[in-house]
Coordinates of C-alpha atoms and ligand atoms in Angstrom, one line a residue:
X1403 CA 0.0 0.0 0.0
X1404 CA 1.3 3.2 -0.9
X1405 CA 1.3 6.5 1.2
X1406 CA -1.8 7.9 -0.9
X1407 CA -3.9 4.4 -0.6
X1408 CA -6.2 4.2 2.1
X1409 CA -6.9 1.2 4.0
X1410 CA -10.3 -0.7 3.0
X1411 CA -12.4 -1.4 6.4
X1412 CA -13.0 -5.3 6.7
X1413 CA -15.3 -7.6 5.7
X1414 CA -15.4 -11.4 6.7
X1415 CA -18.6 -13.2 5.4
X1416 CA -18.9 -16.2 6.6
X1417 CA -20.9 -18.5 4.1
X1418 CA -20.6 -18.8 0.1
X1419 CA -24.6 -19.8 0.0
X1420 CA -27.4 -17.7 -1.6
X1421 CA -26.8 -14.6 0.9
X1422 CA -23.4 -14.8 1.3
X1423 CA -21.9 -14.6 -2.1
X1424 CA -24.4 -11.8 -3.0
X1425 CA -23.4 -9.7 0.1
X1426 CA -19.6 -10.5 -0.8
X1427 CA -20.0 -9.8 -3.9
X1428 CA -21.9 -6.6 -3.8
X1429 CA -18.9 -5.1 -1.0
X1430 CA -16.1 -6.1 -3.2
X1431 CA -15.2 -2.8 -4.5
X1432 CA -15.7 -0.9 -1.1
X1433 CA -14.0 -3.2 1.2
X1434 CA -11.5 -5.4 1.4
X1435 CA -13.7 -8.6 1.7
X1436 CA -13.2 -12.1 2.6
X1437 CA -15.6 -14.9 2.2
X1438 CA -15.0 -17.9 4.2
X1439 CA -16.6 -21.3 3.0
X1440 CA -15.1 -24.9 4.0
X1441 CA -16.8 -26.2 -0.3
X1442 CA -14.6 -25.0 -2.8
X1443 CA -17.8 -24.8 -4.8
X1444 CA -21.4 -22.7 -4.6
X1445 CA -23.8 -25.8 -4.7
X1446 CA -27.0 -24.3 -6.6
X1447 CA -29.0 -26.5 -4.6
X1448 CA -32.3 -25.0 -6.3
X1449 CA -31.7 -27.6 -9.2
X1450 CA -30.1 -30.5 -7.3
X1451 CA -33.1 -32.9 -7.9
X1452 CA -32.5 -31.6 -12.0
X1453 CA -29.2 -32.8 -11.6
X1454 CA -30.5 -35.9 -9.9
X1455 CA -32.6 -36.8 -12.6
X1456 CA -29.9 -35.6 -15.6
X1457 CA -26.7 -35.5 -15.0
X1458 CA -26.1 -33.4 -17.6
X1459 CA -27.1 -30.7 -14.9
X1460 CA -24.4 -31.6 -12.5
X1461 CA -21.4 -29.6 -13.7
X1462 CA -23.8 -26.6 -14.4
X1463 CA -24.8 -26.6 -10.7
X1464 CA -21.3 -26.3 -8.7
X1465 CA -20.0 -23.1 -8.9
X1466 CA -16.3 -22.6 -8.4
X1467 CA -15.8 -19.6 -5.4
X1468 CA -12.2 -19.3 -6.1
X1469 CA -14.0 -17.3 -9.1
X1470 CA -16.5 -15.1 -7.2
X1471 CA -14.3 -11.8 -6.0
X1472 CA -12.2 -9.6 -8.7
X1473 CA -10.5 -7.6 -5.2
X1474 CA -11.2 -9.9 -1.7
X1475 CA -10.3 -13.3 -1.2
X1476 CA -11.9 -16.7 -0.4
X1477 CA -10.5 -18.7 2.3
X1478 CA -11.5 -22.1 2.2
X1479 CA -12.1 -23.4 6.2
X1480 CA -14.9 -23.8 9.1
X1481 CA -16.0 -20.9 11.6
X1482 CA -15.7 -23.3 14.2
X1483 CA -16.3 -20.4 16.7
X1484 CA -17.3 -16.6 16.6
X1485 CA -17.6 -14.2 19.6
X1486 CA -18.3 -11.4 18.8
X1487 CA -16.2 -9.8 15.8
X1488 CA -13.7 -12.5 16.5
X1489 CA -14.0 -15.8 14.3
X1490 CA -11.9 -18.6 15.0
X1491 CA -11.1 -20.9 11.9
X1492 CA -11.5 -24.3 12.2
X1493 CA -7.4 -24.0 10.6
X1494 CA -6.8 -22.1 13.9
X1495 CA -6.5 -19.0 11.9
X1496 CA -8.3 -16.2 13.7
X1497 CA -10.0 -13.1 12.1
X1498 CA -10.8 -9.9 13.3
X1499 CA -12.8 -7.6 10.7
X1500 CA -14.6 -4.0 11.2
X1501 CA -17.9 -6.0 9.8
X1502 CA -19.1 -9.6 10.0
X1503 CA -21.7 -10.8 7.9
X1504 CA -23.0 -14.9 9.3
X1505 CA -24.7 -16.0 6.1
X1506 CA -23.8 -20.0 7.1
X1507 CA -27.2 -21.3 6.1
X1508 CA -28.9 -24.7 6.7
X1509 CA -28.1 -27.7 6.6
X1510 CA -30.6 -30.6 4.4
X1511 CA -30.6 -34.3 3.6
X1512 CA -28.3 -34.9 0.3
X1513 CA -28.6 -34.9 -2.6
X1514 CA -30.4 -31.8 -2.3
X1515 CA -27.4 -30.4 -0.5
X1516 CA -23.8 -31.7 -1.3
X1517 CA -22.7 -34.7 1.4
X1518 CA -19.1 -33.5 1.0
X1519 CA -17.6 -30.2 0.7
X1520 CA -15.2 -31.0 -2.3
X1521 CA -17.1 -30.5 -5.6
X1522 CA -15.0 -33.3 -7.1
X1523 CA -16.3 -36.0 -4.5
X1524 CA -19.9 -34.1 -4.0
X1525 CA -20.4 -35.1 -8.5
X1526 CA -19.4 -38.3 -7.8
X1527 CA -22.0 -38.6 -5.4
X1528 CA -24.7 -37.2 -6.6
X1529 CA -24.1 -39.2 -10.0
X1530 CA -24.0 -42.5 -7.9
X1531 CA -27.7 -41.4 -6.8
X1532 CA -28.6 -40.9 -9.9
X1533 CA -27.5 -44.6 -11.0
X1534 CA -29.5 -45.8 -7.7
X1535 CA -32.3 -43.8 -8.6
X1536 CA -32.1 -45.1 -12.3
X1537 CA -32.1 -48.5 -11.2
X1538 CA -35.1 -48.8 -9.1
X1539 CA -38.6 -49.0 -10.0
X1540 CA -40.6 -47.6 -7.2
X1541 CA -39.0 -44.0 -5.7
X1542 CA -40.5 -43.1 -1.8
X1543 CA -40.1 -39.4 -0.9
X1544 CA -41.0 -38.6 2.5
X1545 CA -42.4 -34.9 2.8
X1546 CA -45.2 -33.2 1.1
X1547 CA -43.1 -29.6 0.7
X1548 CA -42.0 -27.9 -2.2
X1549 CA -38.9 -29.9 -2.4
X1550 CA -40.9 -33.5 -1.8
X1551 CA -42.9 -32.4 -4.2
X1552 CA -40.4 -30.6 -6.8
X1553 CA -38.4 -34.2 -7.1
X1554 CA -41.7 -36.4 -7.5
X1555 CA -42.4 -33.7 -10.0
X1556 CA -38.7 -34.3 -11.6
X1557 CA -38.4 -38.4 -11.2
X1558 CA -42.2 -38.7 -13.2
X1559 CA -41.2 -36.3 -16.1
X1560 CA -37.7 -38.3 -16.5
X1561 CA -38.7 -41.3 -15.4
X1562 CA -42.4 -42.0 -16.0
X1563 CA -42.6 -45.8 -15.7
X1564 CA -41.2 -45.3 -12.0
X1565 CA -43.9 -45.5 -9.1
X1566 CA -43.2 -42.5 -6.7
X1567 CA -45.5 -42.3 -3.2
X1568 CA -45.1 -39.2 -1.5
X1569 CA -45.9 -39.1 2.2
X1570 CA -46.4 -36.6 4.7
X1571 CA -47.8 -36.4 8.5
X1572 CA -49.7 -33.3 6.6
X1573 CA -53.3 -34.1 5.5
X1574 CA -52.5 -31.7 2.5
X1575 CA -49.7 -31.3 0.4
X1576 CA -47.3 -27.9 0.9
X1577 CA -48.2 -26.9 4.4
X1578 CA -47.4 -23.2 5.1
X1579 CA -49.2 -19.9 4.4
X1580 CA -50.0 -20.9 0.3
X1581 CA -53.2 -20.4 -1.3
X1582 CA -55.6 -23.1 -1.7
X1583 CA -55.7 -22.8 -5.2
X1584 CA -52.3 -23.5 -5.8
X1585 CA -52.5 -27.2 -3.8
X1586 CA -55.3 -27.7 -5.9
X1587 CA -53.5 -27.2 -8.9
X1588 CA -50.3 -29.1 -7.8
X1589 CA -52.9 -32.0 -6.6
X1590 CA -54.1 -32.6 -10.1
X1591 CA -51.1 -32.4 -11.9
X1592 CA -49.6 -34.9 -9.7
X1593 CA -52.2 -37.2 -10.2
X1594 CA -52.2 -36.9 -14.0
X1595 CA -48.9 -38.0 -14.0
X1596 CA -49.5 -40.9 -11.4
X1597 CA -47.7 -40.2 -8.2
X1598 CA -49.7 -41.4 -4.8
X1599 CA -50.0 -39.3 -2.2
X1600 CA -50.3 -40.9 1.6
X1601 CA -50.9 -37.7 3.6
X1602 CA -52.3 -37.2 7.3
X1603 CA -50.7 -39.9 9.1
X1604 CA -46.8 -40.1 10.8
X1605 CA -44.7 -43.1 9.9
X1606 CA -44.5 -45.6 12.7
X1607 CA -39.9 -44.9 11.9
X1608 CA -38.2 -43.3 8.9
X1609 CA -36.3 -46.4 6.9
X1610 CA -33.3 -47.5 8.7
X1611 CA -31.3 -47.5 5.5
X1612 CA -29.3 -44.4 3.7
X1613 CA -31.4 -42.0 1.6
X1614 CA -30.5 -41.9 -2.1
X1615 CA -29.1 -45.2 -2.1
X1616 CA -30.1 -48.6 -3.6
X1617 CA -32.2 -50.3 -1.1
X1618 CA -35.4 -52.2 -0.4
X1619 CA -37.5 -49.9 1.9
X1620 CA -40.9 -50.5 3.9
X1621 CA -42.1 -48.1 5.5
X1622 CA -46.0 -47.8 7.3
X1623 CA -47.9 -45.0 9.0
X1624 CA -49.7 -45.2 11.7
X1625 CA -53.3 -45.3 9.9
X1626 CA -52.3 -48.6 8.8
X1627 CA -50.8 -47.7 5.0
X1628 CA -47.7 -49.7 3.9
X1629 CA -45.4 -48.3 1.0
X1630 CA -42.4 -50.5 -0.9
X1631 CA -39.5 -49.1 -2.6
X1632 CA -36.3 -49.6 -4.0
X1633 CA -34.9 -46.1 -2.7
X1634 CA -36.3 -43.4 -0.6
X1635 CA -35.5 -39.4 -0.4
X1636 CA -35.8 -37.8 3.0
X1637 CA -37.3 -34.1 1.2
X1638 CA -37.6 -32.6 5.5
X1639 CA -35.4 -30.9 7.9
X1640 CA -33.6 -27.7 7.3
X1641 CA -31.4 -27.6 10.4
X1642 CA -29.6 -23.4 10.6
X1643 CA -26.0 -23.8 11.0
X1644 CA -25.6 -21.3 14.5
X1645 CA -23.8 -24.0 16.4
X1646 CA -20.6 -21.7 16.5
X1647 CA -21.8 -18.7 17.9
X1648 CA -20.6 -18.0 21.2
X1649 CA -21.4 -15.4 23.9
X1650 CA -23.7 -12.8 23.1
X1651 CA -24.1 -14.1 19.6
X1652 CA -25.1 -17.7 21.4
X1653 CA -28.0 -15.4 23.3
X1654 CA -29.4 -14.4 20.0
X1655 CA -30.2 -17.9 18.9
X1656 CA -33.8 -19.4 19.5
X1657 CA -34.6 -23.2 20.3
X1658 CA -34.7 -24.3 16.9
X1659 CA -31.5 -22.6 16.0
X1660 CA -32.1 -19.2 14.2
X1661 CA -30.8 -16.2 15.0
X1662 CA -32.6 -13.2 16.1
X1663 CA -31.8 -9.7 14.3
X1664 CA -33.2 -6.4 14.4
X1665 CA -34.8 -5.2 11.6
X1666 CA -30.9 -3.5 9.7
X1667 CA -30.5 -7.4 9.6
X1668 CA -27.8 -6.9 12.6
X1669 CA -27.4 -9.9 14.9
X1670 CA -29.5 -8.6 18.6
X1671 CA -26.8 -8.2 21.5
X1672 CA -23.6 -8.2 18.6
X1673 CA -21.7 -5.1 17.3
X1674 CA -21.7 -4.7 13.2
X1675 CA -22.5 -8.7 13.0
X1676 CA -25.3 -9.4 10.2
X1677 CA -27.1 -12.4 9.5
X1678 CA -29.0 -13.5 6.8
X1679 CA -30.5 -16.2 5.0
X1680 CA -31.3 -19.8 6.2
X1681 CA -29.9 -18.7 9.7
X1682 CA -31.7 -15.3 10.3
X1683 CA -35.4 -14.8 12.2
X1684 CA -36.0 -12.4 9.3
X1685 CA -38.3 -14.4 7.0
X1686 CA -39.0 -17.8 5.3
X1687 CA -35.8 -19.8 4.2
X1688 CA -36.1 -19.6 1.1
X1689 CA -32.7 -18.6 -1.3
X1690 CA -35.1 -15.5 -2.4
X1691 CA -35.0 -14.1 0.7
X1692 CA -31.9 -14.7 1.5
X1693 CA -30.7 -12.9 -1.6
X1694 CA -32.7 -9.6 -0.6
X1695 CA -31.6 -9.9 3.1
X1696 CA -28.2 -9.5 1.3
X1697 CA -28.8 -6.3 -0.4
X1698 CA -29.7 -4.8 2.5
X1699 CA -27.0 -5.9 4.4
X1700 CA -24.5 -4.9 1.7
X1701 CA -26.0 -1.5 1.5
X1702 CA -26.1 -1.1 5.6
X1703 CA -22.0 -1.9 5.6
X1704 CA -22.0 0.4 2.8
X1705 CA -23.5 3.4 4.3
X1706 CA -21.8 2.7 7.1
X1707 CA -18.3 2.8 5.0
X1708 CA -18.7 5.4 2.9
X1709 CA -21.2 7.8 4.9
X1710 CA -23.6 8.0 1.8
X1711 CA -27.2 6.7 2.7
X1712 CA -29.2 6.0 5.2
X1713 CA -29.9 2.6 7.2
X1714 CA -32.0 0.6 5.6
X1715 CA -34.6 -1.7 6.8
X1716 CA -35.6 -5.7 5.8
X1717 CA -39.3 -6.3 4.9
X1718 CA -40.8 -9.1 5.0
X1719 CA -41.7 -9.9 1.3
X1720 CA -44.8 -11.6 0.3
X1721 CA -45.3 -15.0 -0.1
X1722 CA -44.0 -16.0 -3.5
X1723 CA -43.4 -19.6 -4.7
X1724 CA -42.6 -21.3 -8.0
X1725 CA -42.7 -25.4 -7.6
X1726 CA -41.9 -26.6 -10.8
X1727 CA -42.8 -30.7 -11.7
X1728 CA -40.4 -31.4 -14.5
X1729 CA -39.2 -28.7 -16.8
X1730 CA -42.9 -28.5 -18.6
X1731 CA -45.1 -28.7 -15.4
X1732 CA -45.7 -27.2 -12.0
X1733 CA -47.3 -24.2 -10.8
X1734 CA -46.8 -20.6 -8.8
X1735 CA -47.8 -18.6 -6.6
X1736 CA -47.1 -14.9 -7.6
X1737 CA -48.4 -11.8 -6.8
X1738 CA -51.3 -11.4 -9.2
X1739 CA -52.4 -14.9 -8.2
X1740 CA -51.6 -18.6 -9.0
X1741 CA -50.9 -19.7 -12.0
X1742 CA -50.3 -23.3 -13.9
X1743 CA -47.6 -25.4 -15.7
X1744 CA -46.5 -22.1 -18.2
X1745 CA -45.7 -19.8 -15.8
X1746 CA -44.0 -22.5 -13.7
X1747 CA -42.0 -23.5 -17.0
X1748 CA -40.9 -20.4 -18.2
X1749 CA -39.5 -18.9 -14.2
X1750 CA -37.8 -21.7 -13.4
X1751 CA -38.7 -25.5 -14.4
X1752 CA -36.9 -25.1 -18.2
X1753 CA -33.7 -22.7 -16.6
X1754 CA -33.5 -23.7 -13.1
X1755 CA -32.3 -20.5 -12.2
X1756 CA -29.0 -21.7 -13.1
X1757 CA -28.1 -18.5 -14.9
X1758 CA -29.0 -16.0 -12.1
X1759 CA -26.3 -17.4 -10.3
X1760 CA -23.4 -18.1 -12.5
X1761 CA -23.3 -15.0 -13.8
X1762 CA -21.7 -13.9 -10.6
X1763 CA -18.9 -16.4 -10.7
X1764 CA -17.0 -13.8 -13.2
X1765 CA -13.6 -13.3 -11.8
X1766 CA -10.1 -14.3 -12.8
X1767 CA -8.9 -18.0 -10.3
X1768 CA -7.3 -16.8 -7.5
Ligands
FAD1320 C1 -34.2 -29.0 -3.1 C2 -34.3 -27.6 -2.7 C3 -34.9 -26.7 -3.6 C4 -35.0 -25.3 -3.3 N1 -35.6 -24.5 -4.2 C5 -35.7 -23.2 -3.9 C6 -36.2 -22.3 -4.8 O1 -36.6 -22.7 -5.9 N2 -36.3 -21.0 -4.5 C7 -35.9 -20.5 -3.3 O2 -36.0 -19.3 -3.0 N3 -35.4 -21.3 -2.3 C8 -35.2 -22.7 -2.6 N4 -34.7 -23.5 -1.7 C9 -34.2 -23.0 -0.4 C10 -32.8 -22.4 -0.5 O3 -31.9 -23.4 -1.0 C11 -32.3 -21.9 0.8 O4 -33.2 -21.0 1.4 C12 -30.9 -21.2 0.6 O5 -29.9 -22.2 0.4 C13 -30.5 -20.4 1.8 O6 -29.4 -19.6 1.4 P1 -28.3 -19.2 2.5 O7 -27.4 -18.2 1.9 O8 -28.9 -18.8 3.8 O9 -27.5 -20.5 2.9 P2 -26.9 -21.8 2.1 O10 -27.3 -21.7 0.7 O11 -27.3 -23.0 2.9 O12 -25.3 -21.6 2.1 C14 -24.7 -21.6 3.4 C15 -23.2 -21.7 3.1 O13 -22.5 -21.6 4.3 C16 -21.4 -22.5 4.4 N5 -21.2 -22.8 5.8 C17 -21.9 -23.6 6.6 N6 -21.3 -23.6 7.9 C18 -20.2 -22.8 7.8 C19 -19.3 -22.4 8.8 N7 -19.3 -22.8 10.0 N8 -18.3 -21.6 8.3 C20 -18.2 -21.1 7.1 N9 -19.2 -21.4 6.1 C21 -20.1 -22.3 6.5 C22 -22.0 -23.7 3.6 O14 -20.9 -24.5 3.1 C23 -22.8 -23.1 2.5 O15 -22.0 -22.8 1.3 C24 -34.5 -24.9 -2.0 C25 -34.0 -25.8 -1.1 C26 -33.9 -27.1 -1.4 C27 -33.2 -28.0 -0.4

């Protein structure tokens, strides 16, 4: 640094997910940014059960986040604990920045999120479930979500001849604050293209073997229903990574994990620490909020750098869904309403998104 340069304040994001590589992305030019991730690779886990079903998806879907930042860097290792500005590296490294952004998301059952944090060993994986899924004739999925739903939706369009049973404790499909209309319309496309439902009854025990893996499974629920398969998917069970936070950080976090933030998207009880996405009390977890909790927390630690602008403040946006069944089918909730297989289709089931992502990962290696 020369005489005349002036020293960048600092940024450590912790978490290359939805929110963090936005947030990391959108401070690069203002502050001297690191992004800390323990994958080498983004995992757009939005088209995972594509990628699943085609593997001509899975090299489109790993991201490489040596290739995200033109100025900070990208440090591959583990918070293992942060108090708080201080973050201790699971490398022993320690790192003391002006802001901290905790973007460390959730953890969820593979293959919908990468098993292993090398993107080299995570492919291999997820194209030995696809062999096991391609191999058996009759796919379980147990939960009625968007995701259940999403890969019965995906396994029927590829795979049509394959039986798929979908059950849930639910006794409808896509519990959560969703219109009607749109179960409805989910309902009967799912039965036009043959896939049972067994909703409104809990299993007597999950299968005792792995998900995603060539097995026989039996499972029944407790109304008296017995289902067979060959392979089952466990589609249930975001668990928010928080388990590092320490002190007055630890304080912050609620029973099931998340962490409570004031409405600048700062962490309650922590100085300049953010959270967003998966992790935060904010909103839903879905990767859409998580990318507009990052804008605001980008332009918070950029008022607060450059003294231009106001605080801004997180709201709560409306709920918005897109559940695609295949790349033809599916349908949406969107503000003017629900709408069918088209709309679906053209938003996300035929592009998976894949391209509002990528087209961050435009930097030289480093
Ligand atoms: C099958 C499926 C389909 C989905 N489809 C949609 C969709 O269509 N639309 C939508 O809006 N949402 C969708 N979601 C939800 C969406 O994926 C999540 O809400 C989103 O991933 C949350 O983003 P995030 O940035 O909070 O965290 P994540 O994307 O979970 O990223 C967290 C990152 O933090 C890293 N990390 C974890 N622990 C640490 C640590 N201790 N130190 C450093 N780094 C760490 C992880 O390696 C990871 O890279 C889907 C989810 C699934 C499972």
């Amino acid at each position: 640094m020369t005489d005349t340069e002036v020293k960048r304040p600092s940024v450590v994001v912790l978490g290359g997910g939805y929110g963090g590589l936005k947030t990391a992305k959108a401070l690069d030019d203002v502050a001297d940014v690191t992004l800390v991730d323990p994958s080498d690779a983004f995992l757009h886990n939005v088209a995972a059960w594509r990628a699943l079903v085609e593997p001509s998806w899975i090299d489109k879907i790993f991201m490489p986040l040596n290739r995200l930042l033109h100025h900070g860097r990208y440090v591959r290792d583990r918070a293992v604990a942060v108090d708080g500005r201080t973050v201790t590296l699971a490398s022993g490294a320690q790192l003391e920045p002006d802001y901290l952004v905790l973007a460390t998301g959730s953890a969820y059952p593979f293959p919908a999120k990468a098993a292993d944090s090398d993107q080299h060993r995570a492919k291999a994986q997820l194209r030995a479930a696809h062999d096991a899924l391609s191999g058996a004739d009759r796919a379980l999925i147990v939960g009625a979500g968007p995701s259940g739903l999403e890969l019965a939706g995906e396994i029927k369009a590829y795979f049509p001849d394959k039986e798929v049973t979908v059950v849930d404790v639910n006794p409808d499909i896509l519990h959560g604050p969703f219109d009607q209309e749109l179960r409805e319309e989910l309902r009967r496309q799912l039965d036009k293209m043959g896939v049972r439902l067994v909703l409104g009854s809990p299993l007597h025990a999950l299968p005792d073997v792995a998900p995603a893996t060539p097995a026989a499974v039996e499972v029944t629920t407790e109304s008296g229903e017995t289902v067979q398969a060959d392979i089952w998917f466990r589609a249930f069970g975001v668990r928010p990574a928080t388990d590092y936070l320490r002190g007055a950080l630890a304080a912050a976090v609620d029973d099931r994990g998340y962490v409570a933030v004031d409405e600048q998207l700062r962490v309650k009880g922590g100085d300049d620490v953010f959270a967003l996405g998966d992790i935060s009390t904010a909103d839903r977890d879905t990767a859409g909020a998580a990318g507009r909790q990052s804008e605001v927390v980008a332009a918070n630690i950029r008022a607060a750098i450059t003294g231009v602008g106001g605080p801004r403040a997180y709201e709560v946006g409306p709920t918005l869904i897109v559940v695609p069944l295949g790349p033809e089918g599916g349908a949406s909730q969107l503000p003017d309403g629900v709408s069918g297989a088209e709309s679906a289709s053209t938003i996300k089931g035929n592009s998976m998104l894949v391209d509002m992502y990528s087209v961050h990962f435009d930097a030289p290696e480093r």
